[in-house]
Amino acid sequence: MDDQLKDVETAEQLRACYPVMKQLRPHLETEDEFVARVTRMSEHGYRILAAWDEGEVVALAGYRLQENLVYGRFLYVDDLVAAEKTRGRRWGARLLERLTAYGDRAECVKLVLDTGMANALAQRFYFREGLLTGALRFGKFLKAGAA
């Protein structure tokens, strides 16, 4: 099944990811907006690993390699979602497994992701996959985000 996990490399593959990403990020109103954002983010190392089944994207993970003074080198998972109709088929677990291997190869010390405090289903999944809580993230919107 791992051969069904592929790094997204073409505009066509990226567009195929939009319907699944929209389930996680409903504020992305159009496919063009999604493509433009991902294109900008890719300049800063953002990548998408997609799970394909019968020619259709059924799950995906957006990620990047980063380094900071807290962890050192780490793999950050920005986005992780399985299409609603395919949940429970272990696509998320397979994506996390592949991302863990990517992080190991890149000599990362940690895989990190954030989830909403109220997202109990995702939290249960992450605990089951061996991820542990390590911090609370605080933030506030800035003027540019209020427009």
PDB file of C-alpha atoms in Angstrom, residues 10-145:
ATOM      1  CA  THR A  10       2.830  18.612 -10.360  1.00  0.00           C
ATOM      2  CA  ALA A  11       0.105  21.242 -10.594  1.00  0.00           C
ATOM      3  CA  GLU A  12      -2.333  18.534 -11.665  1.00  0.00           C
ATOM      4  CA  GLN A  13      -1.547  16.452  -8.555  1.00  0.00           C
ATOM      5  CA  LEU A  14      -1.888  19.559  -6.395  1.00  0.00           C
ATOM      6  CA  ARG A  15      -5.307  20.345  -7.843  1.00  0.00           C
ATOM      7  CA  ALA A  16      -6.358  16.747  -7.122  1.00  0.00           C
ATOM      8  CA  CYS A  17      -5.560  17.424  -3.437  1.00  0.00           C
ATOM      9  CA  TYR A  18      -7.896  20.396  -3.106  1.00  0.00           C
ATOM     10  CA  PRO A  19     -11.170  18.539  -2.350  1.00  0.00           C
ATOM     11  CA  VAL A  20      -9.540  16.655   0.540  1.00  0.00           C
ATOM     12  CA  MET A  21      -7.692  19.705   1.891  1.00  0.00           C
ATOM     13  CA  LYS A  22     -10.947  21.706   1.775  1.00  0.00           C
ATOM     14  CA  GLN A  23     -12.435  19.231   4.276  1.00  0.00           C
ATOM     15  CA  LEU A  24      -9.720  20.251   6.740  1.00  0.00           C
ATOM     16  CA  ARG A  25      -9.404  23.898   5.683  1.00  0.00           C
ATOM     17  CA  PRO A  26     -12.894  25.020   4.597  1.00  0.00           C
ATOM     18  CA  HIS A  27     -11.791  28.667   4.484  1.00  0.00           C
ATOM     19  CA  LEU A  28      -9.874  27.860   1.274  1.00  0.00           C
ATOM     20  CA  GLU A  29     -12.684  28.972  -1.008  1.00  0.00           C
ATOM     21  CA  THR A  30     -11.257  28.066  -4.406  1.00  0.00           C
ATOM     22  CA  GLU A  31      -8.869  25.599  -5.949  1.00  0.00           C
ATOM     23  CA  ASP A  32      -6.882  28.515  -7.419  1.00  0.00           C
ATOM     24  CA  GLU A  33      -6.443  30.060  -3.949  1.00  0.00           C
ATOM     25  CA  PHE A  34      -5.233  26.705  -2.627  1.00  0.00           C
ATOM     26  CA  VAL A  35      -2.738  26.277  -5.476  1.00  0.00           C
ATOM     27  CA  ALA A  36      -1.425  29.833  -5.047  1.00  0.00           C
ATOM     28  CA  ARG A  37      -0.935  29.412  -1.298  1.00  0.00           C
ATOM     29  CA  VAL A  38       0.799  26.060  -1.617  1.00  0.00           C
ATOM     30  CA  THR A  39       3.022  27.448  -4.366  1.00  0.00           C
ATOM     31  CA  ARG A  40       4.090  30.325  -2.084  1.00  0.00           C
ATOM     32  CA  MET A  41       4.541  28.002   0.883  1.00  0.00           C
ATOM     33  CA  SER A  42       6.656  25.588  -1.170  1.00  0.00           C
ATOM     34  CA  GLU A  43       9.257  28.337  -1.474  1.00  0.00           C
ATOM     35  CA  HIS A  44       9.690  27.877   2.299  1.00  0.00           C
ATOM     36  CA  GLY A  45       9.903  24.089   2.219  1.00  0.00           C
ATOM     37  CA  TYR A  46       6.222  23.093   2.419  1.00  0.00           C
ATOM     38  CA  ARG A  47       5.440  19.774   0.737  1.00  0.00           C
ATOM     39  CA  ILE A  48       2.380  17.576   0.414  1.00  0.00           C
ATOM     40  CA  LEU A  49       2.416  13.797   0.698  1.00  0.00           C
ATOM     41  CA  ALA A  50      -0.806  12.387  -0.775  1.00  0.00           C
ATOM     42  CA  ALA A  51      -2.453   8.976  -0.519  1.00  0.00           C
ATOM     43  CA  TRP A  52      -4.006   7.837  -3.784  1.00  0.00           C
ATOM     44  CA  ASP A  53      -6.634   5.146  -4.244  1.00  0.00           C
ATOM     45  CA  GLU A  54      -8.009   4.322  -7.686  1.00  0.00           C
ATOM     46  CA  GLY A  55      -6.626   7.556  -9.137  1.00  0.00           C
ATOM     47  CA  GLU A  56      -8.134   9.788  -6.452  1.00  0.00           C
ATOM     48  CA  VAL A  57      -6.531  11.562  -3.502  1.00  0.00           C
ATOM     49  CA  VAL A  58      -8.016  10.029  -0.345  1.00  0.00           C
ATOM     50  CA  ALA A  59      -5.745  11.557   2.310  1.00  0.00           C
ATOM     51  CA  LEU A  60      -2.855  13.972   2.535  1.00  0.00           C
ATOM     52  CA  ALA A  61      -0.273  15.495   4.813  1.00  0.00           C
ATOM     53  CA  GLY A  62       1.300  18.912   4.384  1.00  0.00           C
ATOM     54  CA  TYR A  63       4.693  19.132   6.070  1.00  0.00           C
ATOM     55  CA  ARG A  64       8.037  20.890   6.203  1.00  0.00           C
ATOM     56  CA  LEU A  65      11.454  20.405   7.734  1.00  0.00           C
ATOM     57  CA  GLN A  66      12.312  23.121  10.227  1.00  0.00           C
ATOM     58  CA  GLU A  67      14.840  23.982  12.877  1.00  0.00           C
ATOM     59  CA  ASN A  68      14.489  26.044  16.022  1.00  0.00           C
ATOM     60  CA  LEU A  69      16.130  26.481  19.396  1.00  0.00           C
ATOM     61  CA  VAL A  70      13.400  24.520  21.198  1.00  0.00           C
ATOM     62  CA  TYR A  71      13.740  21.197  19.325  1.00  0.00           C
ATOM     63  CA  GLY A  72      16.653  21.526  16.951  1.00  0.00           C
ATOM     64  CA  ARG A  73      15.824  19.977  13.558  1.00  0.00           C
ATOM     65  CA  PHE A  74      12.229  18.715  13.345  1.00  0.00           C
ATOM     66  CA  LEU A  75       9.513  17.742  10.894  1.00  0.00           C
ATOM     67  CA  TYR A  76       6.397  19.882  11.282  1.00  0.00           C
ATOM     68  CA  VAL A  77       3.066  18.548  10.045  1.00  0.00           C
ATOM     69  CA  ASP A  78       0.925  21.500   8.984  1.00  0.00           C
ATOM     70  CA  ASP A  79      -1.998  19.473   7.673  1.00  0.00           C
ATOM     71  CA  LEU A  80      -3.160  15.883   8.073  1.00  0.00           C
ATOM     72  CA  VAL A  81      -6.544  14.779   6.755  1.00  0.00           C
ATOM     73  CA  ALA A  82      -8.289  11.759   5.299  1.00  0.00           C
ATOM     74  CA  ALA A  83     -11.304  12.268   3.067  1.00  0.00           C
ATOM     75  CA  GLU A  84     -14.447  11.832   5.105  1.00  0.00           C
ATOM     76  CA  LYS A  85     -15.545   8.808   3.059  1.00  0.00           C
ATOM     77  CA  THR A  86     -12.227   7.010   3.671  1.00  0.00           C
ATOM     78  CA  ARG A  87     -11.742   7.627   7.386  1.00  0.00           C
ATOM     79  CA  GLY A  88     -11.025   4.523   9.427  1.00  0.00           C
ATOM     80  CA  ARG A  89      -8.922   2.936   6.661  1.00  0.00           C
ATOM     81  CA  ARG A  90      -5.598   3.873   8.309  1.00  0.00           C
ATOM     82  CA  TRP A  91      -4.564   6.432   5.692  1.00  0.00           C
ATOM     83  CA  GLY A  92      -3.609   8.912   8.419  1.00  0.00           C
ATOM     84  CA  ALA A  93      -1.511   6.296  10.197  1.00  0.00           C
ATOM     85  CA  ARG A  94       0.276   5.412   6.945  1.00  0.00           C
ATOM     86  CA  LEU A  95       0.981   9.077   6.244  1.00  0.00           C
ATOM     87  CA  LEU A  96       2.388   9.590   9.750  1.00  0.00           C
ATOM     88  CA  GLU A  97       4.524   6.472   9.349  1.00  0.00           C
ATOM     89  CA  ARG A  98       5.984   7.785   6.084  1.00  0.00           C
ATOM     90  CA  LEU A  99       6.551  11.254   7.573  1.00  0.00           C
ATOM     91  CA  THR A 100       8.335   9.653  10.521  1.00  0.00           C
ATOM     92  CA  ALA A 101      10.647   7.898   8.061  1.00  0.00           C
ATOM     93  CA  TYR A 102      11.244  11.204   6.228  1.00  0.00           C
ATOM     94  CA  GLY A 103      12.101  12.870   9.548  1.00  0.00           C
ATOM     95  CA  ASP A 104      14.456  10.057  10.503  1.00  0.00           C
ATOM     96  CA  ARG A 105      16.267  10.298   7.152  1.00  0.00           C
ATOM     97  CA  ALA A 106      16.571  14.079   7.575  1.00  0.00           C
ATOM     98  CA  GLU A 107      18.059  13.550  11.054  1.00  0.00           C
ATOM     99  CA  CYS A 108      15.167  15.286  12.778  1.00  0.00           C
ATOM    100  CA  VAL A 109      14.834  14.849  16.524  1.00  0.00           C
ATOM    101  CA  LYS A 110      11.068  15.219  16.579  1.00  0.00           C
ATOM    102  CA  LEU A 111       7.842  15.152  14.576  1.00  0.00           C
ATOM    103  CA  VAL A 112       5.537  17.989  15.682  1.00  0.00           C
ATOM    104  CA  LEU A 113       1.949  18.915  14.849  1.00  0.00           C
ATOM    105  CA  ASP A 114      -0.815  21.050  16.305  1.00  0.00           C
ATOM    106  CA  THR A 115      -4.492  20.269  16.695  1.00  0.00           C
ATOM    107  CA  GLY A 116      -7.418  22.180  18.103  1.00  0.00           C
ATOM    108  CA  MET A 117      -8.129  21.837  21.815  1.00  0.00           C
ATOM    109  CA  ALA A 118     -11.700  20.757  21.041  1.00  0.00           C
ATOM    110  CA  ASN A 119     -10.732  18.207  18.367  1.00  0.00           C
ATOM    111  CA  ALA A 120     -11.096  15.113  20.547  1.00  0.00           C
ATOM    112  CA  LEU A 121     -11.237  12.665  17.623  1.00  0.00           C
ATOM    113  CA  ALA A 122      -7.918  13.882  16.235  1.00  0.00           C
ATOM    114  CA  GLN A 123      -6.357  13.866  19.698  1.00  0.00           C
ATOM    115  CA  ARG A 124      -7.440  10.279  20.254  1.00  0.00           C
ATOM    116  CA  PHE A 125      -5.931   9.321  16.880  1.00  0.00           C
ATOM    117  CA  TYR A 126      -2.628  11.072  17.674  1.00  0.00           C
ATOM    118  CA  PHE A 127      -2.348   9.378  21.077  1.00  0.00           C
ATOM    119  CA  ARG A 128      -3.054   6.012  19.436  1.00  0.00           C
ATOM    120  CA  GLU A 129      -0.255   6.728  16.936  1.00  0.00           C
ATOM    121  CA  GLY A 130       2.231   7.420  19.728  1.00  0.00           C
ATOM    122  CA  LEU A 131       2.213  11.220  19.680  1.00  0.00           C
ATOM    123  CA  LEU A 132       2.121  12.950  23.049  1.00  0.00           C
ATOM    124  CA  THR A 133       1.129  16.426  24.127  1.00  0.00           C
ATOM    125  CA  GLY A 134       4.101  18.569  24.981  1.00  0.00           C
ATOM    126  CA  ALA A 135       2.913  22.168  25.001  1.00  0.00           C
ATOM    127  CA  LEU A 136       0.049  24.563  24.600  1.00  0.00           C
ATOM    128  CA  ARG A 137       0.306  26.997  21.716  1.00  0.00           C
ATOM    129  CA  PHE A 138      -0.828  30.560  22.282  1.00  0.00           C
ATOM    130  CA  GLY A 139      -1.540  33.099  19.565  1.00  0.00           C
ATOM    131  CA  LYS A 140      -3.486  36.155  18.581  1.00  0.00           C
ATOM    132  CA  PHE A 141      -4.684  37.584  15.313  1.00  0.00           C
ATOM    133  CA  LEU A 142      -2.781  40.554  13.888  1.00  0.00           C
ATOM    134  CA  LYS A 143      -4.194  43.381  11.809  1.00  0.00           C
ATOM    135  CA  ALA A 144      -3.572  41.562   8.513  1.00  0.00           C
ATOM    136  CA  GLY A 145      -5.620  38.604   9.777  1.00  0.00           C
TER     137      GLY A 145
END
